[in-house]
Amino acid sequence: MSNLEQKPFNVREIREEFPALRQQVYGKNLIYFDNGATSQKPKLVLDAINLFYSKENANIHRGVHYLSQRATTDYEAARQRIQRYLGARKSEEIIFTKGTTDSINLVAFSFGSTLSAGDEILISAMEHHSNIVPWQMLCERQGCVLKVVPINQRGELIMDEFDQLLSKKTKLVSITHISNTLGTINPVKEIIQKAHAVGAKVLIDGAQSIQHMHINVKELDCDFYVFSSHKVFGPTGIGVLYGKEDILYRMPPYQGGGDMIARVTFERTTYNELPFKFEAGTPHIAGGICLGKAFEFLETIDMEAAERHERELAKYAEDMLDTFEGLQIIGEAKNKTSVVSFSVKGIHPFDIGTLLDKQGIAVRTGHHCTQPLMDFYGIPGTVRASFAFYNTKQEIDTFVEAVERSLSMLK
Amino acid sequence: MNLIEKQEEIIQEFEVFDDWMEKYEYIIDLGKDLPKITETNKTEDRLIEGCQSRVWLDSNFRDGKMHFTADSDAIITKGIIGLLIRVLDGEEPKSIATADLFFISKIGLQEHLSPTRANGLLGMVKRLKLEAIKHISAS
């Protein structure tokens, strides 16, 4: 496994690593501001995908032959790299899944099966549908009760309400680290400490945090941390569930099949050890290996400087957008990441998004899979620009001009 | 003008535009000019829910021909509705049910009728045709 050195933060150099950023759409230079939906991929990852299928392709964990052993070694090395990056104690605590949604469903089905009627699960009003629906389904199956921590107008959790809702009945707090729609960074450390004090476990949805800040699961002391590869510069179709070993150990398997068994007879099957107990069937081998490469790339980035750069971008964009008549920034938390969501009075976000697209700018419009949050603000959706560390102020200048032009056409 | 001639006329109109923004400026103007459906008529049965924008469609049958009024909360969607109505309004149910709306891709707007666009337009075309089929089977 190669180890690249961390370099001083330089946007121009970082952009060189992302071929997708150097293209034109509709005759305009692409400006990619839809990083909350998915990130672009660095050459290190792209080359690894090509190399895997050209030279290494084989099934893992079973073959005695050269290619299979090499693929197995690389796949397990990726798991170890992710373990080290996250600060997990053991690589057994890193479960490969299909992504954030799959990770949450795994916990909801497996950990959830140990809960009883009347047990409470605590989420927040700013959750993505993938951190709402699996818990609603669990509540229907087992008679658990779902409680929701409300937010204020700025888009921050009301912590007094959290304190009120948290009780001995709470078995799990499942909360997003960063809101995909508002950019709010939640006080997860405080939440974890308070939840542990009443004996509840905590799942942190890291889908929007791992690409923006350095995460250490041991320092956070969360019981689960979940994320998707594709939002953190890796391939689609793979993600991670981190769980504390003793908790994972006690959880029953989620899906049955190959790889997750120790011995199968028609009378009785015994299960494989962690992490394989939760990885039934042939996994996304190339995905796992290339997610490892994405972390190898991340290790070269000064994440503190990257985070500062991203916040500067968001502040710069918000300050300019704020001057437009009728435009309202949705999500004004004191502690927020590089997401700028806005709505404009009398104009549908879909129309703004369509016109920005034709000017070469990729943003997301709509409810962002957070319909309860849109209901809270009483709007059908927002236009969301979400920045990554490879974005620039010049891109924001072009974006703001394009918003201005779009609004003048639509008014 | 028949259904094909009306579509060819629209294609010709769109040939004058040099770029996407001019094209959309025109579509937005069409959307602004299209008569609205009154709030009281924006009922559940007229609603076609898209993930992004919503469309309301009202249709009726007079003297062997179909007539449509439609509205949307998004102005670009509404402009495209205006084009669709211009082509299909006043036609016989049979022509509508079998209509090939080739002008949409010719003027570069096929993305708006793709199943993934979720703006309610594809659902609207399906419902227009369904209404037409109902009147064919009734007669």
PDB file of C-alpha atoms in Angstrom, chain A residues 61-328:
ATOM      1  CA  HIS A  61     -12.213 -14.649   0.356  1.00  0.00           C
ATOM      2  CA  ARG A  62     -12.554 -18.022  -1.417  1.00  0.00           C
ATOM      3  CA  GLY A  63     -10.115 -18.473  -4.241  1.00  0.00           C
ATOM      4  CA  VAL A  64      -6.801 -20.229  -3.889  1.00  0.00           C
ATOM      5  CA  HIS A  65      -5.511 -18.633  -7.062  1.00  0.00           C
ATOM      6  CA  TYR A  66      -3.243 -15.620  -7.456  1.00  0.00           C
ATOM      7  CA  LEU A  67      -5.809 -13.070  -8.619  1.00  0.00           C
ATOM      8  CA  SER A  68      -8.293 -13.956  -5.912  1.00  0.00           C
ATOM      9  CA  GLN A  69      -5.661 -13.646  -3.213  1.00  0.00           C
ATOM     10  CA  ARG A  70      -4.483 -10.320  -4.576  1.00  0.00           C
ATOM     11  CA  ALA A  71      -8.056  -8.941  -4.725  1.00  0.00           C
ATOM     12  CA  THR A  72      -8.706 -10.219  -1.185  1.00  0.00           C
ATOM     13  CA  THR A  73      -5.537  -8.564   0.109  1.00  0.00           C
ATOM     14  CA  ASP A  74      -6.424  -5.248  -1.536  1.00  0.00           C
ATOM     15  CA  TYR A  75     -10.035  -5.370  -0.340  1.00  0.00           C
ATOM     16  CA  GLU A  76      -8.992  -6.050   3.255  1.00  0.00           C
ATOM     17  CA  ALA A  77      -6.232  -3.425   3.028  1.00  0.00           C
ATOM     18  CA  ALA A  78      -8.910  -0.892   2.060  1.00  0.00           C
ATOM     19  CA  ARG A  79     -10.898  -1.868   5.150  1.00  0.00           C
ATOM     20  CA  GLN A  80      -7.806  -1.320   7.304  1.00  0.00           C
ATOM     21  CA  ARG A  81      -7.091   2.046   5.704  1.00  0.00           C
ATOM     22  CA  ILE A  82     -10.656   3.181   6.464  1.00  0.00           C
ATOM     23  CA  GLN A  83     -10.314   1.853  10.011  1.00  0.00           C
ATOM     24  CA  ARG A  84      -7.148   3.902  10.539  1.00  0.00           C
ATOM     25  CA  TYR A  85      -8.636   7.029   8.948  1.00  0.00           C
ATOM     26  CA  LEU A  86     -11.716   6.843  11.186  1.00  0.00           C
ATOM     27  CA  GLY A  87      -9.679   6.009  14.255  1.00  0.00           C
ATOM     28  CA  ALA A  88     -11.604   2.759  14.844  1.00  0.00           C
ATOM     29  CA  ARG A  89     -10.026   0.245  17.187  1.00  0.00           C
ATOM     30  CA  LYS A  90     -10.238  -2.759  14.862  1.00  0.00           C
ATOM     31  CA  SER A  91     -10.881  -3.428  11.195  1.00  0.00           C
ATOM     32  CA  GLU A  92     -13.649  -5.841  12.315  1.00  0.00           C
ATOM     33  CA  GLU A  93     -15.608  -2.708  13.195  1.00  0.00           C
ATOM     34  CA  ILE A  94     -15.709  -1.588   9.546  1.00  0.00           C
ATOM     35  CA  ILE A  95     -18.615  -3.226   7.692  1.00  0.00           C
ATOM     36  CA  PHE A  96     -18.892  -2.650   3.955  1.00  0.00           C
ATOM     37  CA  THR A  97     -22.477  -1.892   2.909  1.00  0.00           C
ATOM     38  CA  LYS A  98     -24.123  -0.438  -0.196  1.00  0.00           C
ATOM     39  CA  GLY A  99     -24.111   3.053   1.317  1.00  0.00           C
ATOM     40  CA  THR A 100     -25.557   5.211   4.076  1.00  0.00           C
ATOM     41  CA  THR A 101     -29.128   4.036   3.490  1.00  0.00           C
ATOM     42  CA  ASP A 102     -28.070   0.386   3.561  1.00  0.00           C
ATOM     43  CA  SER A 103     -26.024   0.950   6.720  1.00  0.00           C
ATOM     44  CA  ILE A 104     -28.981   2.546   8.522  1.00  0.00           C
ATOM     45  CA  ASN A 105     -31.299  -0.249   7.387  1.00  0.00           C
ATOM     46  CA  LEU A 106     -28.800  -2.820   8.651  1.00  0.00           C
ATOM     47  CA  VAL A 107     -28.837  -1.230  12.103  1.00  0.00           C
ATOM     48  CA  ALA A 108     -32.623  -0.770  12.037  1.00  0.00           C
ATOM     49  CA  PHE A 109     -33.181  -4.451  11.219  1.00  0.00           C
ATOM     50  CA  SER A 110     -30.415  -6.053  13.235  1.00  0.00           C
ATOM     51  CA  PHE A 111     -29.954  -3.827  16.297  1.00  0.00           C
ATOM     52  CA  GLY A 112     -33.657  -2.970  15.970  1.00  0.00           C
ATOM     53  CA  SER A 113     -34.665  -6.620  16.360  1.00  0.00           C
ATOM     54  CA  THR A 114     -33.357  -6.540  19.935  1.00  0.00           C
ATOM     55  CA  LEU A 115     -35.727  -3.692  20.899  1.00  0.00           C
ATOM     56  CA  SER A 116     -39.134  -4.107  22.504  1.00  0.00           C
ATOM     57  CA  ALA A 117     -42.520  -2.400  22.313  1.00  0.00           C
ATOM     58  CA  GLY A 118     -42.386   0.992  23.996  1.00  0.00           C
ATOM     59  CA  ASP A 119     -38.648   1.468  23.469  1.00  0.00           C
ATOM     60  CA  GLU A 120     -37.940   4.873  21.978  1.00  0.00           C
ATOM     61  CA  ILE A 121     -35.808   5.991  19.043  1.00  0.00           C
ATOM     62  CA  LEU A 122     -34.854   9.633  18.848  1.00  0.00           C
ATOM     63  CA  ILE A 123     -34.189  11.389  15.536  1.00  0.00           C
ATOM     64  CA  SER A 124     -34.301  15.059  14.514  1.00  0.00           C
ATOM     65  CA  ALA A 125     -36.532  17.227  12.346  1.00  0.00           C
ATOM     66  CA  MET A 126     -33.722  17.743   9.833  1.00  0.00           C
ATOM     67  CA  GLU A 127     -33.151  14.086   8.944  1.00  0.00           C
ATOM     68  CA  HIS A 128     -32.916  12.758   5.400  1.00  0.00           C
ATOM     69  CA  HIS A 129     -35.697  10.279   4.554  1.00  0.00           C
ATOM     70  CA  SER A 130     -33.147   7.461   4.902  1.00  0.00           C
ATOM     71  CA  ASN A 131     -32.819   8.295   8.595  1.00  0.00           C
ATOM     72  CA  ILE A 132     -36.591   8.484   9.085  1.00  0.00           C
ATOM     73  CA  VAL A 133     -38.235   5.682   7.133  1.00  0.00           C
ATOM     74  CA  PRO A 134     -36.157   2.693   8.402  1.00  0.00           C
ATOM     75  CA  TRP A 135     -37.080   3.717  11.971  1.00  0.00           C
ATOM     76  CA  GLN A 136     -40.756   4.119  11.096  1.00  0.00           C
ATOM     77  CA  MET A 137     -40.658   0.614   9.626  1.00  0.00           C
ATOM     78  CA  LEU A 138     -38.975  -0.671  12.799  1.00  0.00           C
ATOM     79  CA  CYS A 139     -41.651   1.002  14.926  1.00  0.00           C
ATOM     80  CA  GLU A 140     -44.355  -0.711  12.857  1.00  0.00           C
ATOM     81  CA  ARG A 141     -42.656  -4.108  13.272  1.00  0.00           C
ATOM     82  CA  GLN A 142     -41.826  -3.940  16.951  1.00  0.00           C
ATOM     83  CA  GLY A 143     -44.077  -1.328  18.471  1.00  0.00           C
ATOM     84  CA  CYS A 144     -41.199   1.062  19.219  1.00  0.00           C
ATOM     85  CA  VAL A 145     -41.899   4.790  19.404  1.00  0.00           C
ATOM     86  CA  LEU A 146     -40.202   7.386  17.201  1.00  0.00           C
ATOM     87  CA  LYS A 147     -39.544  10.781  18.784  1.00  0.00           C
ATOM     88  CA  VAL A 148     -38.383  13.835  16.844  1.00  0.00           C
ATOM     89  CA  VAL A 149     -36.170  16.621  18.208  1.00  0.00           C
ATOM     90  CA  PRO A 150     -37.473  19.921  16.772  1.00  0.00           C
ATOM     91  CA  ILE A 151     -35.361  22.692  15.218  1.00  0.00           C
ATOM     92  CA  ASN A 152     -35.530  26.474  15.385  1.00  0.00           C
ATOM     93  CA  GLN A 153     -35.983  28.851  12.408  1.00  0.00           C
ATOM     94  CA  ARG A 154     -32.220  29.094  11.902  1.00  0.00           C
ATOM     95  CA  GLY A 155     -32.169  25.339  11.385  1.00  0.00           C
ATOM     96  CA  GLU A 156     -30.479  24.366  14.648  1.00  0.00           C
ATOM     97  CA  LEU A 157     -31.540  21.549  16.957  1.00  0.00           C
ATOM     98  CA  ILE A 158     -33.349  22.808  20.047  1.00  0.00           C
ATOM     99  CA  MET A 159     -31.157  21.132  22.636  1.00  0.00           C
ATOM    100  CA  ASP A 160     -33.550  21.850  25.528  1.00  0.00           C
ATOM    101  CA  GLU A 161     -36.130  19.780  23.680  1.00  0.00           C
ATOM    102  CA  PHE A 162     -33.544  17.064  23.093  1.00  0.00           C
ATOM    103  CA  ASP A 163     -32.902  16.962  26.857  1.00  0.00           C
ATOM    104  CA  GLN A 164     -36.659  16.688  27.474  1.00  0.00           C
ATOM    105  CA  LEU A 165     -37.155  13.888  24.962  1.00  0.00           C
ATOM    106  CA  LEU A 166     -34.159  11.851  26.091  1.00  0.00           C
ATOM    107  CA  SER A 167     -35.067   9.351  28.807  1.00  0.00           C
ATOM    108  CA  LYS A 168     -34.399   5.867  30.104  1.00  0.00           C
ATOM    109  CA  LYS A 169     -36.850   4.659  27.423  1.00  0.00           C
ATOM    110  CA  THR A 170     -34.545   5.958  24.665  1.00  0.00           C
ATOM    111  CA  LYS A 171     -32.618   3.023  23.219  1.00  0.00           C
ATOM    112  CA  LEU A 172     -31.136   4.728  20.191  1.00  0.00           C
ATOM    113  CA  VAL A 173     -30.455   8.276  19.072  1.00  0.00           C
ATOM    114  CA  SER A 174     -29.998   8.385  15.297  1.00  0.00           C
ATOM    115  CA  ILE A 175     -28.971  11.799  14.132  1.00  0.00           C
ATOM    116  CA  THR A 176     -27.330  13.421  11.167  1.00  0.00           C
ATOM    117  CA  HIS A 177     -23.929  14.972  11.771  1.00  0.00           C
ATOM    118  CA  ILE A 178     -24.563  17.617   9.101  1.00  0.00           C
ATOM    119  CA  SER A 179     -27.904  18.456   7.479  1.00  0.00           C
ATOM    120  CA  ASN A 180     -27.824  17.839   3.718  1.00  0.00           C
ATOM    121  CA  THR A 181     -30.389  20.607   3.156  1.00  0.00           C
ATOM    122  CA  LEU A 182     -29.361  23.269   5.678  1.00  0.00           C
ATOM    123  CA  GLY A 183     -25.678  22.585   6.233  1.00  0.00           C
ATOM    124  CA  THR A 184     -26.182  22.713  10.019  1.00  0.00           C
ATOM    125  CA  ILE A 185     -23.414  20.963  11.965  1.00  0.00           C
ATOM    126  CA  ASN A 186     -25.047  19.282  14.948  1.00  0.00           C
ATOM    127  CA  PRO A 187     -23.372  19.134  18.377  1.00  0.00           C
ATOM    128  CA  VAL A 188     -22.892  15.383  18.083  1.00  0.00           C
ATOM    129  CA  LYS A 189     -20.349  15.095  20.881  1.00  0.00           C
ATOM    130  CA  GLU A 190     -22.768  16.595  23.391  1.00  0.00           C
ATOM    131  CA  ILE A 191     -25.597  14.423  22.015  1.00  0.00           C
ATOM    132  CA  ILE A 192     -23.486  11.270  22.347  1.00  0.00           C
ATOM    133  CA  GLN A 193     -22.462  12.065  25.927  1.00  0.00           C
ATOM    134  CA  LYS A 194     -26.017  12.822  27.015  1.00  0.00           C
ATOM    135  CA  ALA A 195     -27.436   9.744  25.258  1.00  0.00           C
ATOM    136  CA  HIS A 196     -24.831   7.469  26.854  1.00  0.00           C
ATOM    137  CA  ALA A 197     -25.703   8.908  30.259  1.00  0.00           C
ATOM    138  CA  VAL A 198     -29.212   7.402  29.940  1.00  0.00           C
ATOM    139  CA  GLY A 199     -27.905   4.179  28.414  1.00  0.00           C
ATOM    140  CA  ALA A 200     -28.924   4.892  24.801  1.00  0.00           C
ATOM    141  CA  LYS A 201     -26.765   4.028  21.795  1.00  0.00           C
ATOM    142  CA  VAL A 202     -26.015   6.656  19.149  1.00  0.00           C
ATOM    143  CA  LEU A 203     -25.875   6.375  15.370  1.00  0.00           C
ATOM    144  CA  ILE A 204     -24.284   9.301  13.557  1.00  0.00           C
ATOM    145  CA  ASP A 205     -25.301   9.737   9.913  1.00  0.00           C
ATOM    146  CA  GLY A 206     -22.022  10.910   8.438  1.00  0.00           C
ATOM    147  CA  ALA A 207     -23.163  11.080   4.803  1.00  0.00           C
ATOM    148  CA  GLN A 208     -22.546  14.849   4.776  1.00  0.00           C
ATOM    149  CA  SER A 209     -19.704  15.146   7.270  1.00  0.00           C
ATOM    150  CA  ILE A 210     -16.902  12.767   6.322  1.00  0.00           C
ATOM    151  CA  GLN A 211     -16.032  14.755   3.162  1.00  0.00           C
ATOM    152  CA  HIS A 212     -15.848  18.039   5.078  1.00  0.00           C
ATOM    153  CA  MET A 213     -13.984  17.317   8.283  1.00  0.00           C
ATOM    154  CA  HIS A 214     -11.697  14.854   9.941  1.00  0.00           C
ATOM    155  CA  ILE A 215     -13.722  12.221  11.738  1.00  0.00           C
ATOM    156  CA  ASN A 216     -12.449  10.195  14.673  1.00  0.00           C
ATOM    157  CA  VAL A 217     -15.022   7.694  15.907  1.00  0.00           C
ATOM    158  CA  LYS A 218     -13.059   6.932  19.050  1.00  0.00           C
ATOM    159  CA  GLU A 219     -12.978  10.600  20.073  1.00  0.00           C
ATOM    160  CA  LEU A 220     -16.653  11.039  19.196  1.00  0.00           C
ATOM    161  CA  ASP A 221     -17.447   7.827  21.081  1.00  0.00           C
ATOM    162  CA  CYS A 222     -20.423   7.176  18.786  1.00  0.00           C
ATOM    163  CA  ASP A 223     -21.723   3.608  18.666  1.00  0.00           C
ATOM    164  CA  PHE A 224     -22.355   3.670  14.916  1.00  0.00           C
ATOM    165  CA  TYR A 225     -21.101   5.986  12.180  1.00  0.00           C
ATOM    166  CA  VAL A 226     -22.376   5.534   8.628  1.00  0.00           C
ATOM    167  CA  PHE A 227     -21.468   7.073   5.278  1.00  0.00           C
ATOM    168  CA  SER A 228     -21.535   6.567   1.499  1.00  0.00           C
ATOM    169  CA  SER A 229     -18.420   6.174  -0.602  1.00  0.00           C
ATOM    170  CA  HIS A 230     -19.684   8.271  -3.513  1.00  0.00           C
ATOM    171  CA  LYS A 231     -20.029  11.417  -1.417  1.00  0.00           C
ATOM    172  CA  VAL A 232     -16.424  11.108  -0.236  1.00  0.00           C
ATOM    173  CA  PHE A 233     -14.733  10.876  -3.663  1.00  0.00           C
ATOM    174  CA  GLY A 234     -15.129   7.087  -4.020  1.00  0.00           C
ATOM    175  CA  PRO A 235     -17.315   4.973  -6.338  1.00  0.00           C
ATOM    176  CA  THR A 236     -21.088   4.593  -6.068  1.00  0.00           C
ATOM    177  CA  GLY A 237     -22.685   1.438  -4.689  1.00  0.00           C
ATOM    178  CA  ILE A 238     -20.564   1.052  -1.582  1.00  0.00           C
ATOM    179  CA  GLY A 239     -20.496   2.554   1.871  1.00  0.00           C
ATOM    180  CA  VAL A 240     -19.517   1.878   5.436  1.00  0.00           C
ATOM    181  CA  LEU A 241     -21.092   1.033   8.730  1.00  0.00           C
ATOM    182  CA  TYR A 242     -18.716   1.587  11.622  1.00  0.00           C
ATOM    183  CA  GLY A 243     -19.943  -0.026  14.818  1.00  0.00           C
ATOM    184  CA  LYS A 244     -18.332  -0.692  18.188  1.00  0.00           C
ATOM    185  CA  GLU A 245     -17.195  -4.296  18.231  1.00  0.00           C
ATOM    186  CA  ASP A 246     -19.084  -5.390  21.341  1.00  0.00           C
ATOM    187  CA  ILE A 247     -22.353  -4.007  19.942  1.00  0.00           C
ATOM    188  CA  LEU A 248     -21.858  -5.517  16.483  1.00  0.00           C
ATOM    189  CA  TYR A 249     -20.903  -8.810  18.100  1.00  0.00           C
ATOM    190  CA  ARG A 250     -24.248  -9.028  19.887  1.00  0.00           C
ATOM    191  CA  MET A 251     -26.290  -8.022  16.836  1.00  0.00           C
ATOM    192  CA  PRO A 252     -27.861 -10.832  14.750  1.00  0.00           C
ATOM    193  CA  PRO A 253     -27.029 -11.067  11.014  1.00  0.00           C
ATOM    194  CA  TYR A 254     -29.048  -8.857   8.671  1.00  0.00           C
ATOM    195  CA  GLN A 255     -29.001 -10.771   5.378  1.00  0.00           C
ATOM    196  CA  GLY A 256     -28.210 -14.443   4.808  1.00  0.00           C
ATOM    197  CA  GLY A 257     -26.062 -15.912   2.063  1.00  0.00           C
ATOM    198  CA  GLY A 258     -22.507 -16.750   1.132  1.00  0.00           C
ATOM    199  CA  ASP A 259     -19.492 -15.289   2.958  1.00  0.00           C
ATOM    200  CA  MET A 260     -21.472 -14.554   6.142  1.00  0.00           C
ATOM    201  CA  ILE A 261     -21.586 -18.208   7.299  1.00  0.00           C
ATOM    202  CA  ALA A 262     -19.182 -20.436   9.215  1.00  0.00           C
ATOM    203  CA  ARG A 263     -20.953 -23.740   8.518  1.00  0.00           C
ATOM    204  CA  VAL A 264     -24.242 -24.519   6.802  1.00  0.00           C
ATOM    205  CA  THR A 265     -26.321 -27.663   7.205  1.00  0.00           C
ATOM    206  CA  PHE A 266     -30.042 -27.976   6.533  1.00  0.00           C
ATOM    207  CA  GLU A 267     -30.605 -28.313  10.247  1.00  0.00           C
ATOM    208  CA  ARG A 268     -28.542 -25.398  11.491  1.00  0.00           C
ATOM    209  CA  THR A 269     -26.199 -22.689  10.236  1.00  0.00           C
ATOM    210  CA  THR A 270     -23.512 -20.961  12.247  1.00  0.00           C
ATOM    211  CA  TYR A 271     -22.365 -17.504  11.289  1.00  0.00           C
ATOM    212  CA  ASN A 272     -19.015 -16.096  10.329  1.00  0.00           C
ATOM    213  CA  GLU A 273     -17.138 -13.652  12.538  1.00  0.00           C
ATOM    214  CA  LEU A 274     -17.122  -9.877  12.260  1.00  0.00           C
ATOM    215  CA  PRO A 275     -17.112  -8.133   9.866  1.00  0.00           C
ATOM    216  CA  PHE A 276     -18.155 -10.929   7.495  1.00  0.00           C
ATOM    217  CA  LYS A 277     -21.274 -11.791   9.521  1.00  0.00           C
ATOM    218  CA  PHE A 278     -22.834  -8.653   8.010  1.00  0.00           C
ATOM    219  CA  GLU A 279     -21.470  -9.026   4.470  1.00  0.00           C
ATOM    220  CA  ALA A 280     -23.582 -11.669   2.734  1.00  0.00           C
ATOM    221  CA  GLY A 281     -22.790 -12.512  -0.876  1.00  0.00           C
ATOM    222  CA  THR A 282     -20.055 -11.282  -3.187  1.00  0.00           C
ATOM    223  CA  PRO A 283     -19.436  -7.678  -2.165  1.00  0.00           C
ATOM    224  CA  HIS A 284     -18.672  -4.672  -4.357  1.00  0.00           C
ATOM    225  CA  ILE A 285     -15.008  -5.636  -4.532  1.00  0.00           C
ATOM    226  CA  ALA A 286     -13.837  -2.909  -6.904  1.00  0.00           C
ATOM    227  CA  GLY A 287     -15.893  -0.431  -4.892  1.00  0.00           C
ATOM    228  CA  GLY A 288     -14.246  -1.376  -1.616  1.00  0.00           C
ATOM    229  CA  ILE A 289     -10.743  -1.243  -3.049  1.00  0.00           C
ATOM    230  CA  CYS A 290     -11.394   2.107  -4.728  1.00  0.00           C
ATOM    231  CA  LEU A 291     -13.019   3.566  -1.614  1.00  0.00           C
ATOM    232  CA  GLY A 292      -9.710   2.711   0.032  1.00  0.00           C
ATOM    233  CA  LYS A 293      -8.046   4.757  -2.730  1.00  0.00           C
ATOM    234  CA  ALA A 294     -10.401   7.665  -2.012  1.00  0.00           C
ATOM    235  CA  PHE A 295      -9.141   7.655   1.579  1.00  0.00           C
ATOM    236  CA  GLU A 296      -5.566   7.428   0.342  1.00  0.00           C
ATOM    237  CA  PHE A 297      -6.353  10.614  -1.611  1.00  0.00           C
ATOM    238  CA  LEU A 298      -7.984  12.248   1.435  1.00  0.00           C
ATOM    239  CA  GLU A 299      -4.870  11.557   3.487  1.00  0.00           C
ATOM    240  CA  THR A 300      -3.009  13.956   1.161  1.00  0.00           C
ATOM    241  CA  ILE A 301      -5.483  16.776   1.900  1.00  0.00           C
ATOM    242  CA  ASP A 302      -5.032  19.142   4.820  1.00  0.00           C
ATOM    243  CA  MET A 303      -8.638  18.764   5.985  1.00  0.00           C
ATOM    244  CA  GLU A 304      -8.528  21.712   8.378  1.00  0.00           C
ATOM    245  CA  ALA A 305      -7.447  24.043   5.590  1.00  0.00           C
ATOM    246  CA  ALA A 306      -9.993  22.427   3.251  1.00  0.00           C
ATOM    247  CA  GLU A 307     -12.776  23.015   5.769  1.00  0.00           C
ATOM    248  CA  ARG A 308     -11.762  26.671   6.176  1.00  0.00           C
ATOM    249  CA  HIS A 309     -11.737  27.105   2.391  1.00  0.00           C
ATOM    250  CA  GLU A 310     -15.193  25.527   2.051  1.00  0.00           C
ATOM    251  CA  ARG A 311     -16.676  27.722   4.775  1.00  0.00           C
ATOM    252  CA  GLU A 312     -15.195  30.819   3.131  1.00  0.00           C
ATOM    253  CA  LEU A 313     -16.845  29.803  -0.138  1.00  0.00           C
ATOM    254  CA  ALA A 314     -20.229  29.406   1.566  1.00  0.00           C
ATOM    255  CA  LYS A 315     -19.935  32.750   3.373  1.00  0.00           C
ATOM    256  CA  TYR A 316     -18.882  34.481   0.150  1.00  0.00           C
ATOM    257  CA  ALA A 317     -21.857  33.019  -1.752  1.00  0.00           C
ATOM    258  CA  GLU A 318     -24.360  33.757   1.012  1.00  0.00           C
ATOM    259  CA  ASP A 319     -23.265  37.376   1.409  1.00  0.00           C
ATOM    260  CA  MET A 320     -23.828  38.043  -2.291  1.00  0.00           C
ATOM    261  CA  LEU A 321     -27.073  36.075  -2.624  1.00  0.00           C
ATOM    262  CA  ASP A 322     -28.488  37.805   0.442  1.00  0.00           C
ATOM    263  CA  THR A 323     -28.639  41.096  -1.495  1.00  0.00           C
ATOM    264  CA  PHE A 324     -31.195  39.729  -4.003  1.00  0.00           C
ATOM    265  CA  GLU A 325     -34.751  40.876  -3.400  1.00  0.00           C
ATOM    266  CA  GLY A 326     -37.090  38.148  -2.194  1.00  0.00           C
ATOM    267  CA  LEU A 327     -34.278  35.648  -1.735  1.00  0.00           C
ATOM    268  CA  GLN A 328     -34.182  33.828   1.562  1.00  0.00           C
TER     269      GLN A 328
END
